[in-house]
Coordinates of C-alpha atoms in Angstrom, one line a residue:
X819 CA 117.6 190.9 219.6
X820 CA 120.8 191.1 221.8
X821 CA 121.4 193.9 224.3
X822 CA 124.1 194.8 222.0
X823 CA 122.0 195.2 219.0
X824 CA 119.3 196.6 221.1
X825 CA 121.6 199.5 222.0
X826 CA 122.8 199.6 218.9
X827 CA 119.5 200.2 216.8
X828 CA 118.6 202.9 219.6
X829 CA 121.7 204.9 219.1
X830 CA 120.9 205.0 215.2
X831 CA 117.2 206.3 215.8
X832 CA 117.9 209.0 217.9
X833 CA 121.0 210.2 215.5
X834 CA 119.0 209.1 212.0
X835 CA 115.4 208.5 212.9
X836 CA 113.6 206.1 210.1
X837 CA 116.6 206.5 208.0
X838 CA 118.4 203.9 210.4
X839 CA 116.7 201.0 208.9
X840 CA 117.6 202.0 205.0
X841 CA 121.0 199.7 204.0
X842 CA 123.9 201.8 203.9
X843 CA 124.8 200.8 200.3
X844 CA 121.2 201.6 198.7
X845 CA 121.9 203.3 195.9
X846 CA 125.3 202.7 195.7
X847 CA 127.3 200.2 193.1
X848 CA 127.6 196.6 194.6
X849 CA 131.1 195.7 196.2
X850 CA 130.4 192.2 194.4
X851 CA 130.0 194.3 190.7
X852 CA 132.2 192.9 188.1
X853 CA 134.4 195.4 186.5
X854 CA 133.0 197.6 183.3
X855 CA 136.8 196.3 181.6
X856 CA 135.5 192.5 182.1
X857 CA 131.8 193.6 180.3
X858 CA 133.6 195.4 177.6
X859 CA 135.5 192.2 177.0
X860 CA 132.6 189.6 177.6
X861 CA 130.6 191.8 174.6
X862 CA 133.4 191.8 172.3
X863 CA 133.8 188.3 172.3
X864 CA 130.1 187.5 172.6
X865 CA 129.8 189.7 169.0
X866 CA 132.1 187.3 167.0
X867 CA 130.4 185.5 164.4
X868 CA 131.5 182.7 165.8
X869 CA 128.8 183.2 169.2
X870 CA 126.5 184.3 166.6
X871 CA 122.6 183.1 168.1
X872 CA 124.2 181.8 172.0
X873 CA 121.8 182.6 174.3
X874 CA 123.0 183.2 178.0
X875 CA 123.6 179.7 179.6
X876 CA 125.6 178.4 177.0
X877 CA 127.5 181.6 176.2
X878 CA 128.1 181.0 180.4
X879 CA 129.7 177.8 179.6
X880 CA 131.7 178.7 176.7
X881 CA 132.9 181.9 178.2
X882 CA 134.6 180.1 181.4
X883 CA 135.6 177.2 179.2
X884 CA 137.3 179.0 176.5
X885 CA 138.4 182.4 178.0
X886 CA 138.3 181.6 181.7
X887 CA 135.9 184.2 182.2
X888 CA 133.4 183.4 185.1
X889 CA 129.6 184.9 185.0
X890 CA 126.6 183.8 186.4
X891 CA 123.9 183.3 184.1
X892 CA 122.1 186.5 184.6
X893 CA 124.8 188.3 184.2
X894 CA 125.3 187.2 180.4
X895 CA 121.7 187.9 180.1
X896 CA 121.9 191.3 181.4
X897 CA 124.8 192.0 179.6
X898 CA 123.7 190.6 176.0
X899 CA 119.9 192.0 176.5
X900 CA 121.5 195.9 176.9
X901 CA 124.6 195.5 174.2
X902 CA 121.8 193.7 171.8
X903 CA 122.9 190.3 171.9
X904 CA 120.1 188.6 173.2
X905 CA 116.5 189.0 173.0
X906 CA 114.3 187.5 175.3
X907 CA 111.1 185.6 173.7
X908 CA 108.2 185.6 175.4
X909 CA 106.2 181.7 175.5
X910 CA 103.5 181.1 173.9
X911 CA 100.9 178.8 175.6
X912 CA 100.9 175.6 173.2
X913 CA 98.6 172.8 172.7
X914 CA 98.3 170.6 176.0
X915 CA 98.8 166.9 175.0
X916 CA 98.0 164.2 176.9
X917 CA 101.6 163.2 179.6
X918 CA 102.9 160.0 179.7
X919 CA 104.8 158.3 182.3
X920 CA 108.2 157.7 182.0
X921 CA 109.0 153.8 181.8
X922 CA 110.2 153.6 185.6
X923 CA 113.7 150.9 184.4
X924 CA 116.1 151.8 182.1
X925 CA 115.9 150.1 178.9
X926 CA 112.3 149.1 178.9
X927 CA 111.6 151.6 176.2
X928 CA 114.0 153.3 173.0
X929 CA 112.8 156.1 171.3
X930 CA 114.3 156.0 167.7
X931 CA 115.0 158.3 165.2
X932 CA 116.6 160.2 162.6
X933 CA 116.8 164.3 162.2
X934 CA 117.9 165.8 158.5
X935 CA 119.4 169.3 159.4
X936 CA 122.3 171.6 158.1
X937 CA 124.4 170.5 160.7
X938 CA 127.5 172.1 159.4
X939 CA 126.1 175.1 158.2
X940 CA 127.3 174.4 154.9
X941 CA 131.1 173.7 155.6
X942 CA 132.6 171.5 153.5
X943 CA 130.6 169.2 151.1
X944 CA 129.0 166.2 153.6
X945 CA 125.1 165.9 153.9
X946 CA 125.0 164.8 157.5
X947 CA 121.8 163.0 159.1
X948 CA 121.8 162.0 163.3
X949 CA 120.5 159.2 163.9
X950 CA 119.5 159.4 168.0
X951 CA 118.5 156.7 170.6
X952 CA 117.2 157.9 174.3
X953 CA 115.7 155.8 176.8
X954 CA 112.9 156.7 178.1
X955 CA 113.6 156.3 181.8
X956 CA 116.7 158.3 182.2
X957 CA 116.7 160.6 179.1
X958 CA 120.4 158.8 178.4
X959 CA 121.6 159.2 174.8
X960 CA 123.4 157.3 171.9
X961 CA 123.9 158.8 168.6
X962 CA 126.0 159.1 165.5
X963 CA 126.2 161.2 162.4
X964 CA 125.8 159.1 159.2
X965 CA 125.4 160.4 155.2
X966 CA 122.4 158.2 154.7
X967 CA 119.3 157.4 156.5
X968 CA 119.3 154.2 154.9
X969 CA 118.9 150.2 156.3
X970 CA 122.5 149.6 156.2
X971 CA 123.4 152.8 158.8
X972 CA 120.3 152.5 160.9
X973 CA 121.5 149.2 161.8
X974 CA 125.7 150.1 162.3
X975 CA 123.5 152.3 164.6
X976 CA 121.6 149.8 166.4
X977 CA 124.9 147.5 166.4
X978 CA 126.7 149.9 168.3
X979 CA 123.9 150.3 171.3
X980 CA 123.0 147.2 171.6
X981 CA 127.1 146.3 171.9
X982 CA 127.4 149.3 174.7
X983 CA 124.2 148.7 176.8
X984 CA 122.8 145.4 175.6
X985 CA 119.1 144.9 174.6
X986 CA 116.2 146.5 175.3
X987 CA 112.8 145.6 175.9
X988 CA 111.5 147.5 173.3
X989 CA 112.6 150.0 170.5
X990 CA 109.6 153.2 169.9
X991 CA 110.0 154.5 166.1
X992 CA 107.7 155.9 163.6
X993 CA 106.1 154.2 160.6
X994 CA 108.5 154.5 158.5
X995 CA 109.5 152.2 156.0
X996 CA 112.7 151.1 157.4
X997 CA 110.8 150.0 160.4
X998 CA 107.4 148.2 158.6
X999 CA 106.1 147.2 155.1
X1000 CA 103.4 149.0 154.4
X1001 CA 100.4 147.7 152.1
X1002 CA 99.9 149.6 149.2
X1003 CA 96.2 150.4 148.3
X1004 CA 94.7 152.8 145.9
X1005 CA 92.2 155.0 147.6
X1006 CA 89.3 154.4 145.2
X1007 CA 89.7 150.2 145.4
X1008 CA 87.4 148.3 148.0
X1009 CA 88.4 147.6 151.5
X1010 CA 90.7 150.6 151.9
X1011 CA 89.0 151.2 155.4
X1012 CA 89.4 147.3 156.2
X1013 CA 91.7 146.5 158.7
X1014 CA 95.5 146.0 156.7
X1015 CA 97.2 142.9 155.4
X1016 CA 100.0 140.9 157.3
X1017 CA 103.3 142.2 155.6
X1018 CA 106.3 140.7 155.6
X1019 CA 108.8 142.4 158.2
X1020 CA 111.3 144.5 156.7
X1021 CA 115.4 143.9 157.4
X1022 CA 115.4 145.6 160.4
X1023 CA 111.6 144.5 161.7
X1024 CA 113.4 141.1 161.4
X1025 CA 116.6 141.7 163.0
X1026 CA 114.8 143.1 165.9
X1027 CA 112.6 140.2 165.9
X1028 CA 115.7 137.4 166.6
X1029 CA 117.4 139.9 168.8
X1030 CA 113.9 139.5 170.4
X1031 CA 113.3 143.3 170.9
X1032 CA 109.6 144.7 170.8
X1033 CA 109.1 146.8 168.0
X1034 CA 106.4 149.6 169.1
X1035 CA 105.1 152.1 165.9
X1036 CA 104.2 155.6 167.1
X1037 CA 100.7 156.9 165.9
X1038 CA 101.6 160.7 166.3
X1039 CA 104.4 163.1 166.1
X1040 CA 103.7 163.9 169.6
X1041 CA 103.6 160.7 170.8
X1042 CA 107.7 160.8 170.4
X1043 CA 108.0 163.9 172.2
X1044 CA 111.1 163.1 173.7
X1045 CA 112.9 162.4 171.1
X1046 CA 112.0 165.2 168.9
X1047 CA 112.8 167.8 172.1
X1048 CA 116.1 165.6 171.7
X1049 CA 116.2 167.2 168.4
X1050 CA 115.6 170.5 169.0
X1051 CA 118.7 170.8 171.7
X1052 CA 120.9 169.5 169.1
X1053 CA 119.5 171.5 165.8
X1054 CA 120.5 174.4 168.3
X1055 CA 123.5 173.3 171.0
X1056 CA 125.4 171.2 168.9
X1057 CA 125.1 173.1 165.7
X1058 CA 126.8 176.4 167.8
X1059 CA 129.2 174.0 169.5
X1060 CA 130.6 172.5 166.6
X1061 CA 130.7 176.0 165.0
X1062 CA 132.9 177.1 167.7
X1063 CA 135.3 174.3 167.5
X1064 CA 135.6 174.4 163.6
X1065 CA 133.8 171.4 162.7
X1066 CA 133.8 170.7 159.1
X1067 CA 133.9 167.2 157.9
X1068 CA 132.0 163.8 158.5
X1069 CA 134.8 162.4 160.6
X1070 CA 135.4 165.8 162.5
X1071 CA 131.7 166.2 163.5
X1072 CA 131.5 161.9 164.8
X1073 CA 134.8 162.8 167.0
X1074 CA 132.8 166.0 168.6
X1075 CA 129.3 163.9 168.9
X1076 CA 131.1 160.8 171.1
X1077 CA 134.0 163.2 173.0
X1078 CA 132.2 166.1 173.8
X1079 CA 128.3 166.6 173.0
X1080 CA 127.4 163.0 174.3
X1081 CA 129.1 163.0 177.6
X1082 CA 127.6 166.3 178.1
X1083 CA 124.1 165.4 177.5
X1084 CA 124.4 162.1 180.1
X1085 CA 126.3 163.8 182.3
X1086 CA 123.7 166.8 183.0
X1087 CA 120.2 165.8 181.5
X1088 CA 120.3 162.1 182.6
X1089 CA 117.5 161.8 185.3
X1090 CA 116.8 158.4 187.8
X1091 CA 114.8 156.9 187.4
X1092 CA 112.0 155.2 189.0
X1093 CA 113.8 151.6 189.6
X1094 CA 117.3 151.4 189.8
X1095 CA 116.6 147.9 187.5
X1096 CA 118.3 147.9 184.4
X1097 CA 116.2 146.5 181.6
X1098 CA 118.9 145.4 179.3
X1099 CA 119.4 142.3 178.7
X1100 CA 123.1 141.2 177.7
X1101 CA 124.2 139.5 174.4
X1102 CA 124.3 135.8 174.9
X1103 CA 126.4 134.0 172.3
X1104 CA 123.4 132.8 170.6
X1105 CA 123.2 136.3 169.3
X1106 CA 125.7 137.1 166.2
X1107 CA 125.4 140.7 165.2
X1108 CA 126.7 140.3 162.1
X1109 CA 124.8 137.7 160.7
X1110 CA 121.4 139.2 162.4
X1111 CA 122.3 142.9 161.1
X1112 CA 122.3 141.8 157.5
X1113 CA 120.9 142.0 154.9
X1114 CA 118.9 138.7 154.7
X1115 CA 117.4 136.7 151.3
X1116 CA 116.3 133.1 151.3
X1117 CA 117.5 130.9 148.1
X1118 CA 117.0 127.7 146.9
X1119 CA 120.3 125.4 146.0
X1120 CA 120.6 123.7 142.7
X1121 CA 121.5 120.3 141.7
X1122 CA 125.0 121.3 141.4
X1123 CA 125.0 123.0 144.4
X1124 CA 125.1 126.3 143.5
X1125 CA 122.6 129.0 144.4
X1126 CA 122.0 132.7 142.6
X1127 CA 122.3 135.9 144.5
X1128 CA 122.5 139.5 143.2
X1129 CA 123.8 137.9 139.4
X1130 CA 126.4 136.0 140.8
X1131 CA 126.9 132.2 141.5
X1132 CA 128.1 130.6 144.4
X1133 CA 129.2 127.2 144.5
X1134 CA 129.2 125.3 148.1
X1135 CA 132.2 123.8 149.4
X1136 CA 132.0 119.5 149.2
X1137 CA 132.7 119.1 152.6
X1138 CA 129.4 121.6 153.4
X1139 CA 127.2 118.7 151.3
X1140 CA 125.0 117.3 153.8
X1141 CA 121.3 115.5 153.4
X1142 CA 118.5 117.7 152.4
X1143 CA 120.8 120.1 150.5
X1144 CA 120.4 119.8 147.1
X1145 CA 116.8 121.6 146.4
X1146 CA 117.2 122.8 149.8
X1147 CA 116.3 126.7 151.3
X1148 CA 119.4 128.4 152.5
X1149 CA 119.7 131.9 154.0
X1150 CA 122.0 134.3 152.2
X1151 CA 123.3 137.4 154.5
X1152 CA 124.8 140.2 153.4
X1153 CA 127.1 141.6 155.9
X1154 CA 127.4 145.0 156.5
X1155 CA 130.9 144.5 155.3
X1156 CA 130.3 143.8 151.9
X1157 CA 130.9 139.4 152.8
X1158 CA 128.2 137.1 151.8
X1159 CA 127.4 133.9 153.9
X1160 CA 125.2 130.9 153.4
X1161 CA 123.7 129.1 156.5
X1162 CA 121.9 125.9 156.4
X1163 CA 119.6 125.3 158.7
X1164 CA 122.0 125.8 162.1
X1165 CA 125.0 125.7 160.6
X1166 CA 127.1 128.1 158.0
X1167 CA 128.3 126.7 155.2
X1168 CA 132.0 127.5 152.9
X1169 CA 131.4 128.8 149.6
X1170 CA 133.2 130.6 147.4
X1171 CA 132.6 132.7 144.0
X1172 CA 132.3 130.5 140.5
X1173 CA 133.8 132.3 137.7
X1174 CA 131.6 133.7 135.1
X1175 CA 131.7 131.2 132.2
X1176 CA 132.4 133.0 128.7
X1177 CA 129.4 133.1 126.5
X1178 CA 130.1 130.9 123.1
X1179 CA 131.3 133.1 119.8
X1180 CA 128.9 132.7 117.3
X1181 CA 130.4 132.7 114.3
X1182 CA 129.9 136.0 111.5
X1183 CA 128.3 134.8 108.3
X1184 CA 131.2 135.4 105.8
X1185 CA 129.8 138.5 103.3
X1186 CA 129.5 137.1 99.6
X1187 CA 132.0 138.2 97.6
X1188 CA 131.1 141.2 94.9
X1189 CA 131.5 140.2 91.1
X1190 CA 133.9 141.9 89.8
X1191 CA 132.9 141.9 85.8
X1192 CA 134.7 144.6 84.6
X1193 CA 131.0 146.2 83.2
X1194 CA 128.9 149.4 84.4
X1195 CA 126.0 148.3 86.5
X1196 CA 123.3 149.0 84.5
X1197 CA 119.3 149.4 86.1
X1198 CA 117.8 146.0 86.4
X1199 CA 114.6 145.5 83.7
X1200 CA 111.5 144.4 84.2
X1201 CA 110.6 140.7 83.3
X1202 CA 108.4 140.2 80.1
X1203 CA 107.2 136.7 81.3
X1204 CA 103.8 138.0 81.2
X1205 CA 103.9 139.9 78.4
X1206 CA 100.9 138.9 75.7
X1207 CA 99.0 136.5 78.6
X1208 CA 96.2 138.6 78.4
X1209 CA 95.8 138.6 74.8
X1210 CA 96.0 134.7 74.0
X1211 CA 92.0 133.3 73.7
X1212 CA 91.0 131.0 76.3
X1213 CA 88.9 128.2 76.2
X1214 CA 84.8 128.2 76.3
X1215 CA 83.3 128.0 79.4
X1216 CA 81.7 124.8 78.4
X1217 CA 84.8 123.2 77.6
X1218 CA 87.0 124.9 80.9
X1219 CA 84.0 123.0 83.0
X1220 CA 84.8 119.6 81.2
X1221 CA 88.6 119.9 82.4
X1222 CA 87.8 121.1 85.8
X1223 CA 85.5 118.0 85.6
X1224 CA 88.0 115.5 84.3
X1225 CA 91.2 116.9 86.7
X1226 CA 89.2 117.3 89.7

């Protein structure tokens, strides 16, 4: 100590004794203590149904950035815990899993998936499903709200990450059948515990194929822990936020996802990682999106040099003839647009739509004409052409053998 503070701390014991080293506000109301008027006001707003489940770090957030109220964290909690607002949960200790790693570049590894939620809370009439994309290095985040978890959406999805990052290494999804073709086996036949068949890859098994992205199945729900925690933030954060902001139709809730939620989430739960490489790989021209995120059948071209896809014909163009046509494979892609190509080999070829030709009239038998004989019908009798066979004699069996004889 100082001689100053020495003298100091000697006055105070001889005038207070032990009381000298007690703080002179103990007891007292902090000089830092936000105003009773501001809690008042913080509750009332924190009790609109709009806030209704906020817990006290993002009812921190939305307080400063809606009302321009400032409060730490603990305040909130305070605060909500004595007006009601908030319960705290206590933990409980849940199963311990097995940790892994996170890849140490960014882009070596996608987790993949799609969450089914009430994400509106039942405004308006859209069934939305999010369909989510986080690396595993950083935690960063790409998704979008579609109305369908189907083939076509999961790979607008794909389209639009692989267009803002570039490729991956590798994409980590479940088993689902968008992803694999499974081999369907009755439990009771043979060799159900035999190791299964090769399948054909599905549409997006082979689009990830020529993008040449590893496709990685997941044995467990656990295994995709990151994503599904992903989930959980969302079914609770976003559902609130969009609440607050009035969110009520397909487009509404996209516009809120890309402006607000997503920059959010990469702006505070992003991590570094490990290497500062980036694993993506960029699109070279040899990569067309829109012919690899197609849908993708392989037909066989007739003599006249037309080919059959989904009941229609298609006739190719006379200066796309080339050798090895006719009887030739072609692949037929449907684009995500609704457009149908034809490639041949390495090259795409001009088609266009043949008309439906009519089916020949066959002509209606013309109805016989009705006698007109000026009589009553009268009921139809009964043939007498038999009448009395019975009763004429036959011949003698002797005599019926001699004719069988002499005709045979």
């Amino acid at each position: 100590l100082l001689e100053t503070e020495s003298d100091y701390w000697r006055k105070e014991l001889k005038k207070r004794g032990d009381r000298a080293v007690i703080h002179g506000l103990r007891g007292r109301p902090s000089n830092r203590k936000i105003d009773f008027k501001t809690q008042r006001k913080v509750v009332a707003i924190l009790s609109l149904d709009v806030y209704r489940g906020f817990g006290p770090t993002l009812a921190c957030e939305h307080l400063g950035k809606k009302h321009g109220i400032e409060v730490s964290r603990e305040t909130a909690r305070q605060w909500m815990k004595e007006s009601g607002l908030w319960k705290g949960k206590r933990r409980r200790p849940e199963e311990a899993h097995l940790w892994r790693p996170r890849r140490s570049r960014c882009g070596e590894l996608v987790q993949w998936d799609t969450s089914e939620h009430d994400w509106l809370e039942g405004r308006g009439s859209d069934q939305l499903y999010l369909i989510s994309m986080i690396d595993d290095a950083t935690s960063r985040l790409y998704a979008r709200f579609v109305r369908s978890d189907s083939t076509e959406e999961n790979m607008r999805t794909l389209w639009g990450y692989v267009e803002l990052y570039g490729r991956p290494l590798a994409f980590y999804t479940d088993k689902a059948s968008l992803f694999r073709n499974n081999e369907k086996r009755r439990r009771d036949d043979p060799g159900v515990d035999q190791d299964p068949a090769d399948m054909p890859p599905t549409q997006i098994g082979r689009a990830l194929r020529e993008l040449n992205i590893t496709w990685i199945a997941a044995h467990s729900a656990q295994a995709k822990g990151r994503i599904k925690r992903t989930f959980d933030t969302a079914q609770d954060r976003l559902v609130k936020e969009m609440r607050v902001a009035g969110v009520k139709t397909f487009k509404q809730a996209n516009e809120y996802l890309e402006k607000e939620f997503l920059p959010w989430w990469n702006r505070t739960l992003v991590v570094q990682p490990a290497s500062a490489d980036n694993a993506h790989r960029p699109l070279d021209k040899r990569y067309d999106l829109a012919a690899i995120l197609s849908h993708v059948e392989t037909r066989q071209v007739k003599n006249d040099y037309t080919i059959q896809f989904e009941g229609r014909r298609y006739g190719i163009q006379p200066e796309s003839i080339s050798t090895g046509l006719r009887r030739g494979e072609v692949r037929v892609e449907k684009r995500l647009n609704g457009a149908v190509a034809v490639r041949f080999r390495d090259r795409h070829l001009s088609v266009t739509l043949c008309a439906v030709a009519p089916k020949a009239a066959t002509p209606a038998k013309p109805k016989a004409a009705a006698r007109n004989t000026g009589k009553r019908s009268q009921p139809r009798q009964k043939s007498g052409w038999m009448k009395g066979f019975w009763e004429k004699p036959g011949p003698a069996i002797s005599r019926a053998i001699e004719i069988a004889n002499a005709t045979s």
